[in-house]
mmCIF file of N, CA and C in Angstrom:
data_model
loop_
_atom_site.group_PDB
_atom_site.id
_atom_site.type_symbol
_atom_site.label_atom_id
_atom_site.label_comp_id
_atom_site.label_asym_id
_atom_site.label_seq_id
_atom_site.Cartn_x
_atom_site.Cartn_y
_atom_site.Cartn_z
ATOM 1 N N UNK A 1 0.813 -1.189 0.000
ATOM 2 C CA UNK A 1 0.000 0.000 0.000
ATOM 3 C C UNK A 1 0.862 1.262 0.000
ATOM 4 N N UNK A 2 2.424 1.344 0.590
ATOM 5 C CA UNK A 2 3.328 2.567 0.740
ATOM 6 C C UNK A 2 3.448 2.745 -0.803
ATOM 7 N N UNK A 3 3.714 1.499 -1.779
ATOM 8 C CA UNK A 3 3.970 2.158 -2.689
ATOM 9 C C UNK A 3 2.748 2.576 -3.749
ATOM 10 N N UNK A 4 1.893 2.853 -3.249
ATOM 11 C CA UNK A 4 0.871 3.543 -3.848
ATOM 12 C C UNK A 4 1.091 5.175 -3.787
ATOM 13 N N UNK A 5 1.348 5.346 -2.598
ATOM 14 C CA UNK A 5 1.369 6.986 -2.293
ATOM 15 C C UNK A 5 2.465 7.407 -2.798
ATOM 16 N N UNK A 6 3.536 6.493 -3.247
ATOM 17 C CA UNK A 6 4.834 7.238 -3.629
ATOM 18 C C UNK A 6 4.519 7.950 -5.488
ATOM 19 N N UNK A 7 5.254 8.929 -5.326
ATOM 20 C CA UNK A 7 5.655 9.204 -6.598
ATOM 21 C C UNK A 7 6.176 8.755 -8.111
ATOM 22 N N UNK A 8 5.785 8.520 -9.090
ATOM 23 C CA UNK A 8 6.039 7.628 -10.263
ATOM 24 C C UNK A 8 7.494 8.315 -10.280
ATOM 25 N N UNK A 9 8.710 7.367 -10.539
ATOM 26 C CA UNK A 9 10.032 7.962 -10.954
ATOM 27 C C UNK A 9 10.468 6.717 -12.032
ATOM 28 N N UNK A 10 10.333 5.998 -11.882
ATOM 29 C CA UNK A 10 10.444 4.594 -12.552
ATOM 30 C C UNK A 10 11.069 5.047 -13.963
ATOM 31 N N UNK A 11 10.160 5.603 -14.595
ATOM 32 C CA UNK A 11 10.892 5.576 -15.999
ATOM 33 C C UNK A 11 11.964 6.946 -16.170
ATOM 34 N N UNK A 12 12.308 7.876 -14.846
ATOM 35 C CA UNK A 12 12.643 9.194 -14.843
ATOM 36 C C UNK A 12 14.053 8.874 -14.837
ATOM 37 N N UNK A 13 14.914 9.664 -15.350
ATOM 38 C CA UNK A 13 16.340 9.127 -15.879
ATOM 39 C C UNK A 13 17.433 9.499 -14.750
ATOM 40 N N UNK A 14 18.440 9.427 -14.291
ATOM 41 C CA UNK A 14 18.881 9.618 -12.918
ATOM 42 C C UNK A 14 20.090 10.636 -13.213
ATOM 43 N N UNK A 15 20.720 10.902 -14.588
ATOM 44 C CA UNK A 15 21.724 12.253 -14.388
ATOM 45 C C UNK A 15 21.080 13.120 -15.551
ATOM 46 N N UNK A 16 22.065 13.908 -15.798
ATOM 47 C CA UNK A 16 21.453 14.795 -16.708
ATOM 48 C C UNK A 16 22.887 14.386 -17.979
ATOM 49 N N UNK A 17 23.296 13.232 -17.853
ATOM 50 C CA UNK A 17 24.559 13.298 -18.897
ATOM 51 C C UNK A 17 23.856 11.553 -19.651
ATOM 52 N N UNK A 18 22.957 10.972 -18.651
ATOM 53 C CA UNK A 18 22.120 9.827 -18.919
ATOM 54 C C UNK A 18 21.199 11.134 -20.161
ATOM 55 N N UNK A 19 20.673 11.733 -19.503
ATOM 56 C CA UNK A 19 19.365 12.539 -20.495
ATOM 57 C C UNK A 19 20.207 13.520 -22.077
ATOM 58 N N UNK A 20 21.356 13.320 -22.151
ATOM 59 C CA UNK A 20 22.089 14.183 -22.864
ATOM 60 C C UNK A 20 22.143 12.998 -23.611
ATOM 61 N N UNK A 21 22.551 11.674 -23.358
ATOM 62 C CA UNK A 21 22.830 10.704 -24.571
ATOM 63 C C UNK A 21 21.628 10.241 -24.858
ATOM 64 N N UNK A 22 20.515 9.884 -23.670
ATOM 65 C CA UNK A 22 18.750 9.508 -24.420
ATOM 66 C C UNK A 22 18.355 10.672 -25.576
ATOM 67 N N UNK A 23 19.149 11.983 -25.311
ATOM 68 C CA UNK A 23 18.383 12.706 -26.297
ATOM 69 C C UNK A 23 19.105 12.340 -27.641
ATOM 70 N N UNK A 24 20.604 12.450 -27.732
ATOM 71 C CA UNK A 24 21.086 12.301 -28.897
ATOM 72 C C UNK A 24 20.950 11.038 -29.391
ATOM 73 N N UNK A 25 20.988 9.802 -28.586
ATOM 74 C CA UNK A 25 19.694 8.882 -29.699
ATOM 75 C C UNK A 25 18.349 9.034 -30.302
ATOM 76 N N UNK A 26 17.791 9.804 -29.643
ATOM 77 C CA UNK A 26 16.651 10.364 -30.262
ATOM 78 C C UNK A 26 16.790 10.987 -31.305
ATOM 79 N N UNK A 27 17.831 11.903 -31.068
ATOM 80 C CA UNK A 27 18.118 12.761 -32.355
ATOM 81 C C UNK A 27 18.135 12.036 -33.855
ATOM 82 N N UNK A 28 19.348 11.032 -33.737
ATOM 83 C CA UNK A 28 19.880 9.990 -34.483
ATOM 84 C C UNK A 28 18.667 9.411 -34.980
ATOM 85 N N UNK A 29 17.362 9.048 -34.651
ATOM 86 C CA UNK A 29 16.289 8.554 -35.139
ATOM 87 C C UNK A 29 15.431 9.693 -36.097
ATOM 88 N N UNK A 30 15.717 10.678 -35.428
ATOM 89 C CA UNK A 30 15.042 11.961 -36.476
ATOM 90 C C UNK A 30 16.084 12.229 -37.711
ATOM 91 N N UNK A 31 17.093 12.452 -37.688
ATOM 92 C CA UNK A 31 17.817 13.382 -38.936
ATOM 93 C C UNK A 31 19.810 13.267 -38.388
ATOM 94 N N UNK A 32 19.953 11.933 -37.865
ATOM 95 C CA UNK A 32 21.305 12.377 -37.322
ATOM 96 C C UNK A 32 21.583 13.064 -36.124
ATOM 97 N N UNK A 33 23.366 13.483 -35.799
ATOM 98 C CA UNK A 33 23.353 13.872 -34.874
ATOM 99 C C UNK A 33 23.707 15.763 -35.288
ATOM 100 N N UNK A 34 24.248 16.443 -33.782
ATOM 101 C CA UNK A 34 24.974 17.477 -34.189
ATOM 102 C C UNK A 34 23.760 18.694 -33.605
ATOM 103 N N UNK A 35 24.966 20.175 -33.242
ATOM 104 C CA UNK A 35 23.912 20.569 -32.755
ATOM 105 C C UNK A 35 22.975 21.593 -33.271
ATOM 106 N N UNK A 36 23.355 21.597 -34.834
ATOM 107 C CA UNK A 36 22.373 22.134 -35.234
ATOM 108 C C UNK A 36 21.117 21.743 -35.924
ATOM 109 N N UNK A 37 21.694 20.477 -35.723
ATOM 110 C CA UNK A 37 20.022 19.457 -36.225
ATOM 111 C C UNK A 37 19.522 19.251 -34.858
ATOM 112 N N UNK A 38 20.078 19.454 -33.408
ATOM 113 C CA UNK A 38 19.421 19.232 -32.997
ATOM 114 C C UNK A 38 18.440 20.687 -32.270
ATOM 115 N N UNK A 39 19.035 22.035 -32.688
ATOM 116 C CA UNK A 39 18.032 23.251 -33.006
ATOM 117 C C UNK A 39 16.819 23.072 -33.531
ATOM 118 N N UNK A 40 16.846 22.436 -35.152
ATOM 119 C CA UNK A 40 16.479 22.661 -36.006
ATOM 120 C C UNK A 40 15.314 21.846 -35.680
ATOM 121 N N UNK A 41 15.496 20.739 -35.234
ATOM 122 C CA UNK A 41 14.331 19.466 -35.064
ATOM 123 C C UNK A 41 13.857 20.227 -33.422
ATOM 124 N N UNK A 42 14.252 20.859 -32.226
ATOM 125 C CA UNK A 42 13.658 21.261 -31.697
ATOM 126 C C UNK A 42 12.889 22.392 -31.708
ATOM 127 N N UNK A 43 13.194 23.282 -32.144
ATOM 128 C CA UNK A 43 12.196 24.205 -33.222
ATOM 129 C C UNK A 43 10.965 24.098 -34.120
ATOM 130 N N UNK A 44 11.192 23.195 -34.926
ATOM 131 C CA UNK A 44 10.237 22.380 -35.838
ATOM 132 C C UNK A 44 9.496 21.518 -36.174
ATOM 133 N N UNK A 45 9.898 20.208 -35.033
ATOM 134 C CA UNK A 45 9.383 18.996 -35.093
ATOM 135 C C UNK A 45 8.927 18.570 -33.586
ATOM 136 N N UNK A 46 7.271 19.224 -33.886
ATOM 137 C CA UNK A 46 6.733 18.858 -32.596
ATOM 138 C C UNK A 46 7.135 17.147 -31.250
ATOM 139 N N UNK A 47 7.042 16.080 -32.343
ATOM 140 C CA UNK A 47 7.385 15.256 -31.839
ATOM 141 C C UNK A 47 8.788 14.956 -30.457
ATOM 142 N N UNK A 48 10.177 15.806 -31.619
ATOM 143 C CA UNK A 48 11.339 15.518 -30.804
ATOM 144 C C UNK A 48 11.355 16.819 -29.443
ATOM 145 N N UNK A 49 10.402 18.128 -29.426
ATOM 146 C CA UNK A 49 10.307 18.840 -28.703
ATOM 147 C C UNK A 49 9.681 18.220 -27.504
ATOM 148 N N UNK A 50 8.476 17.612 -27.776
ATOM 149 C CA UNK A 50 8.079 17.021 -26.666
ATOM 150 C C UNK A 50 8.666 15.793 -26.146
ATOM 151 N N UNK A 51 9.617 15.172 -26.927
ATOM 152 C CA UNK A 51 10.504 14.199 -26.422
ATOM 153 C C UNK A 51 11.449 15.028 -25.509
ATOM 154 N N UNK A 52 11.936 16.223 -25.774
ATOM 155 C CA UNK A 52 13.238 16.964 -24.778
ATOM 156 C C UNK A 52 12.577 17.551 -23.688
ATOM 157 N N UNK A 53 10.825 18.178 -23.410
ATOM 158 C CA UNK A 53 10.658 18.692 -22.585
ATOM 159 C C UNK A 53 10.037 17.255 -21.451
ATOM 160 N N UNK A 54 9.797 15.809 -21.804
ATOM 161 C CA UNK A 54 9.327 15.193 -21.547
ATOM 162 C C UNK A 54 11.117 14.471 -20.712
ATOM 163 N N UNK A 55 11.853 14.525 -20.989
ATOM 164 C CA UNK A 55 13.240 13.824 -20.443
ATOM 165 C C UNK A 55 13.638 14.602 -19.480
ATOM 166 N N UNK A 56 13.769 16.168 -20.131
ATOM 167 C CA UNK A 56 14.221 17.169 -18.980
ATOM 168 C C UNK A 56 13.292 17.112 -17.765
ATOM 169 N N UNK A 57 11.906 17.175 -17.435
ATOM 170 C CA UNK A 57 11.369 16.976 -16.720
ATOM 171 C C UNK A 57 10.993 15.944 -15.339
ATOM 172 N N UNK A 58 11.103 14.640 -16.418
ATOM 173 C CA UNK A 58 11.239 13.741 -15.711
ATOM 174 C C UNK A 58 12.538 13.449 -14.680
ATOM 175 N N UNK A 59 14.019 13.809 -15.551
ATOM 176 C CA UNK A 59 15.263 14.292 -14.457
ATOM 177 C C UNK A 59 15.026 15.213 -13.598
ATOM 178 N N UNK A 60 14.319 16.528 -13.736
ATOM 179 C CA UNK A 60 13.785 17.380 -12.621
ATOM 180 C C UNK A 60 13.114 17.112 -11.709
ATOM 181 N N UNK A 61 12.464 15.868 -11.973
ATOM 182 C CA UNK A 61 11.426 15.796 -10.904
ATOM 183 C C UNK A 61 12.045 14.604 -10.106
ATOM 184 N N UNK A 62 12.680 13.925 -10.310
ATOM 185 C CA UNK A 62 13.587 13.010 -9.816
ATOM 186 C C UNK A 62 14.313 13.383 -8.503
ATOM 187 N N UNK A 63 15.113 14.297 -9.209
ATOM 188 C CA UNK A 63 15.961 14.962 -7.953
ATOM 189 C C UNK A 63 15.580 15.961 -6.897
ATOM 190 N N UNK A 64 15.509 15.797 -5.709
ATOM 191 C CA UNK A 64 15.404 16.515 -4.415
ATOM 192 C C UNK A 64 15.866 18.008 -4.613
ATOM 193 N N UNK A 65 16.785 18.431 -5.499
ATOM 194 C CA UNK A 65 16.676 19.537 -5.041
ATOM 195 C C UNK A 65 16.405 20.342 -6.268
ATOM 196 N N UNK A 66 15.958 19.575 -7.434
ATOM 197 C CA UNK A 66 15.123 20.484 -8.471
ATOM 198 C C UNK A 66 13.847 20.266 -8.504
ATOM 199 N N UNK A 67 13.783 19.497 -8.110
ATOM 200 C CA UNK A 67 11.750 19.058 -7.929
ATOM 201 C C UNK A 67 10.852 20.306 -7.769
ATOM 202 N N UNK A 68 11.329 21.429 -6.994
ATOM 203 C CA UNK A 68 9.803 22.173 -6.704
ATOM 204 C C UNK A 68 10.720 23.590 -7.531
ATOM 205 N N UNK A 69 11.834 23.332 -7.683
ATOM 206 C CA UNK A 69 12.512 24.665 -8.530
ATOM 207 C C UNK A 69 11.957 24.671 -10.006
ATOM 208 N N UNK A 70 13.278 23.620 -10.803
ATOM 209 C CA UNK A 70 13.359 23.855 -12.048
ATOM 210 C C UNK A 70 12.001 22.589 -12.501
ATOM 211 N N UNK A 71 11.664 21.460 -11.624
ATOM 212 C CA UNK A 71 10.379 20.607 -11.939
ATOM 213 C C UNK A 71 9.447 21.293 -12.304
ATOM 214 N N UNK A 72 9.244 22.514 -11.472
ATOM 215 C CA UNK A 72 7.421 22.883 -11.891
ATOM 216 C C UNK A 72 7.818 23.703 -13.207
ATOM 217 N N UNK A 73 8.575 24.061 -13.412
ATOM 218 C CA UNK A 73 8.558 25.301 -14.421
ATOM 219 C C UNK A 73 8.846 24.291 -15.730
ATOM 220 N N UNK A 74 9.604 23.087 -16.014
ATOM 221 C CA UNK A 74 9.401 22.066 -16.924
ATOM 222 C C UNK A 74 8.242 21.269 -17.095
ATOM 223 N N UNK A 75 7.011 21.020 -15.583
ATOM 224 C CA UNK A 75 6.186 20.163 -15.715
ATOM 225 C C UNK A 75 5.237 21.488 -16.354
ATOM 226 N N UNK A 76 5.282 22.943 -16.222
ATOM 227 C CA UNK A 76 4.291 23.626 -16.972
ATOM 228 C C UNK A 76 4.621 24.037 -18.385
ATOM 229 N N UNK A 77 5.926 23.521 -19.068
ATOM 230 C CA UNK A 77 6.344 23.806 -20.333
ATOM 231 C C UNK A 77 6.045 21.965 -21.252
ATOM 232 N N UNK A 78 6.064 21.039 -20.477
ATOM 233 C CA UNK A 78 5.324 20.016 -20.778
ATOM 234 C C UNK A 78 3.899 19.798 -21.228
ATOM 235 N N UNK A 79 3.294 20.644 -20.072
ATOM 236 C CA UNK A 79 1.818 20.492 -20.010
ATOM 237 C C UNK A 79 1.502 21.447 -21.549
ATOM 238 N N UNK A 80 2.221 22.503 -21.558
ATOM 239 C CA UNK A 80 2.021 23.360 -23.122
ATOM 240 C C UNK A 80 2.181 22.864 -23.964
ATOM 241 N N UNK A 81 3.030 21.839 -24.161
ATOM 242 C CA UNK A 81 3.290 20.768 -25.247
ATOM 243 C C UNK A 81 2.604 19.795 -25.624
ATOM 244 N N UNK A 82 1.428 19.395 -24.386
ATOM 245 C CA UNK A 82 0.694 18.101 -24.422
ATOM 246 C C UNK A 82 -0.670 19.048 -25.215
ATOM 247 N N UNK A 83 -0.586 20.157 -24.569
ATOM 248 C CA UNK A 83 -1.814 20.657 -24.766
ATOM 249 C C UNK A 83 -1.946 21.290 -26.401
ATOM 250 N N UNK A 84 -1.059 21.520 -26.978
ATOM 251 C CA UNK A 84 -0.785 22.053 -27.824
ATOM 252 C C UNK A 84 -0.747 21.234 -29.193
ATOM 253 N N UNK A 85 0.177 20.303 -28.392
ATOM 254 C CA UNK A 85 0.474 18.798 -29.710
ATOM 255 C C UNK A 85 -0.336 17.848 -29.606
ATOM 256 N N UNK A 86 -1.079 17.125 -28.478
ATOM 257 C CA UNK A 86 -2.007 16.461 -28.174
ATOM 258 C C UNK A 86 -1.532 15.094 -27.897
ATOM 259 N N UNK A 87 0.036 15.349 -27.389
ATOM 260 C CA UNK A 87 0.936 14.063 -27.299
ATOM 261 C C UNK A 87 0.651 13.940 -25.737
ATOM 262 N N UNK A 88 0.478 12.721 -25.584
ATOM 263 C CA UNK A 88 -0.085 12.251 -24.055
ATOM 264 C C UNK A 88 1.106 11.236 -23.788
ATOM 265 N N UNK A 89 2.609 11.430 -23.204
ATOM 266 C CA UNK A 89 3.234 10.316 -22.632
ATOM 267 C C UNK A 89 3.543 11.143 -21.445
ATOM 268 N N UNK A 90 3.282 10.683 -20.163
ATOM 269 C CA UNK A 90 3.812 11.192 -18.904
ATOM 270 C C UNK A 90 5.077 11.153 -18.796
ATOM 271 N N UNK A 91 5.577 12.123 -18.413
ATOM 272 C CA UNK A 91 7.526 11.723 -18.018
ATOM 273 C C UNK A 91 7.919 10.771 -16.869
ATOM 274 N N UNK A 92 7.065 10.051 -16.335
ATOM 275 C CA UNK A 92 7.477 8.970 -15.917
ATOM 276 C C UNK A 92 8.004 7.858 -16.427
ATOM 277 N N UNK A 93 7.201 7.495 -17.912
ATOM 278 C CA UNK A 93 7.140 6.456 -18.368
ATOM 279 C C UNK A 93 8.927 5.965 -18.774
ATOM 280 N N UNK A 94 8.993 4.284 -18.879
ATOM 281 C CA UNK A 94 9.726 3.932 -18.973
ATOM 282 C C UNK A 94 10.325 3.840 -20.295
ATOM 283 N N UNK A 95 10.855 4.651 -21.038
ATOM 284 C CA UNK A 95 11.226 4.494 -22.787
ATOM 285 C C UNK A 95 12.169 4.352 -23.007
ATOM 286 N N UNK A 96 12.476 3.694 -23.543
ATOM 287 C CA UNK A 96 14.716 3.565 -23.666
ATOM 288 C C UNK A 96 14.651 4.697 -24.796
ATOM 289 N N UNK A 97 16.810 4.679 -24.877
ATOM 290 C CA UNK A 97 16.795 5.599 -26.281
ATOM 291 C C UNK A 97 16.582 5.250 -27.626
ATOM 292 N N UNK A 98 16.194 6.384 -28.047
ATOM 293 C CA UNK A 98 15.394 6.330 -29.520
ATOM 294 C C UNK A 98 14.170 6.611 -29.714
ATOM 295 N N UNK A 99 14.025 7.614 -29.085
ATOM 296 C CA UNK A 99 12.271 7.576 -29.145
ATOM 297 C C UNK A 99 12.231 8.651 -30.389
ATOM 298 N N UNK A 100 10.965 8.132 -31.087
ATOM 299 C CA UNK A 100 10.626 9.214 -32.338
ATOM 300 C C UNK A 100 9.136 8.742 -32.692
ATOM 301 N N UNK A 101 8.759 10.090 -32.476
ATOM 302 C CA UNK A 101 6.704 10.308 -32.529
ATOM 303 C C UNK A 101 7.492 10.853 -33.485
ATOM 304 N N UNK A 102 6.564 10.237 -34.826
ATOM 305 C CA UNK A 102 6.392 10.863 -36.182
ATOM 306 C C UNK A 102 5.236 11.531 -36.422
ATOM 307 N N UNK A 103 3.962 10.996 -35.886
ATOM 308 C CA UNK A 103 2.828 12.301 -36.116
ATOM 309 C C UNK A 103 2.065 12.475 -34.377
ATOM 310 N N UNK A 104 1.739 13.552 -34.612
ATOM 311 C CA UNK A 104 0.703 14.151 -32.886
ATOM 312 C C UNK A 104 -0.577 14.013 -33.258
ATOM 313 N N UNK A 105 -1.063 13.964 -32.633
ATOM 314 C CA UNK A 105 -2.603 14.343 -32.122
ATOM 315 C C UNK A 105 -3.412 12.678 -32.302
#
């Protein structure tokens, strides 16, 4: 029953150098690597945007001492993304690297 009340972290990634290589496999599934494809696809391609605000978040909310700092201000740039793109994956969830949503809604 304790682990009912706890917090989903399960699929939330544990450094931010773990979330730097989940992204650049991601990348690699969209258009390669590098960092101006990876501008270009975050700018443009709803999918890999909500893949970066969906990783960053989930590392924020993970850690104790970004959780109520830099967490809420990513879980409300998420929520703009869900709401916007109509992409529904919680940043909990468990996804290895490579993730690529080719169409929203």
């Amino acid at each position: 029953m304790a682990q009912l009340s706890q917090a989903h972290t399960r699929g939330c990634l544990r450094s931010l150098r773990a979330v730097r290589l989940y992204l650049q496999a991601d990348l690699t599934r969209y258009h390669g690597s590098g960092r101006l494809k990876f501008l270009r696809h975050f700018l443009f391609t709803p999918g890999f945007q909500y893949t970066v605000w969906m990783r960053l978040t989930g590392w924020a909310i993970r850690r104790r001492h970004t959780k109520w700092t830099l967490g809420i201000l990513l879980k409300m740039l998420l929520s703009r993304c869900r709401y916007k793109y109509g992409i529904a994956i919680p940043e909990y969830t468990d996804i290895g690297p490579g993730l690529f949503i080719n169409r929203f809604g």
